[in-house]
Amino acid sequence: MPARAIPVTAIISALIVVASMAGSILDRRFGFGITTLRFTREAIFDLELWRLVTYPLVESSFLGLLLGVLIFWIFGGWFETRYGRTDFLRFFALSSVGAALWRCPSASSSTW
């Protein structure tokens, strides 16, 4: 499947790689980066609502980043090709926010 056939998947994959790498570098140098983008229940309750959207875009380990983007590329490309760009993007956004909201009341302390 050529990359031009799955532009939303390619853009989100690139965004995940860039955000994870930049976040890791900034976190090591300045103390903020991935830690301010990750999902934590306590931060959501402190009204840091951007974390509902940013947590699927960051990965803290290289292996997690590699496997996550590879799996996202395979399945995201398939879903985008099958259901279309708009529906795939809507599904990605709603499932990301929905998963975070679903997770909030279930555990005492959690980080994604």
Tab-separated table of C-alpha atoms in Angstrom, residues 8 10 16 19 46 52 57 59 74 78 83 90 95 103 109:
chain	number	residue	atom	x	y	z
A	8	VAL	CA	-3.803	10.759	7.686
A	10	ALA	CA	1.313	9.048	7.617
A	16	ILE	CA	4.018	10.606	16.992
A	19	ALA	CA	6.431	14.616	19.413
A	46	ASP	CA	-6.279	19.349	37.872
A	52	LEU	CA	-6.701	13.887	26.781
A	57	LEU	CA	1.070	11.105	20.412
A	59	GLU	CA	5.956	7.304	23.555
A	74	ILE	CA	-0.294	-1.189	9.457
A	78	TRP	CA	-5.938	-0.410	6.565
A	83	TYR	CA	-13.366	3.734	5.830
A	90	ARG	CA	-12.850	10.976	13.703
A	95	SER	CA	-11.362	6.728	20.689
A	103	ARG	CA	-9.764	5.351	32.418
A	109	SER	CA	-2.978	6.514	40.122
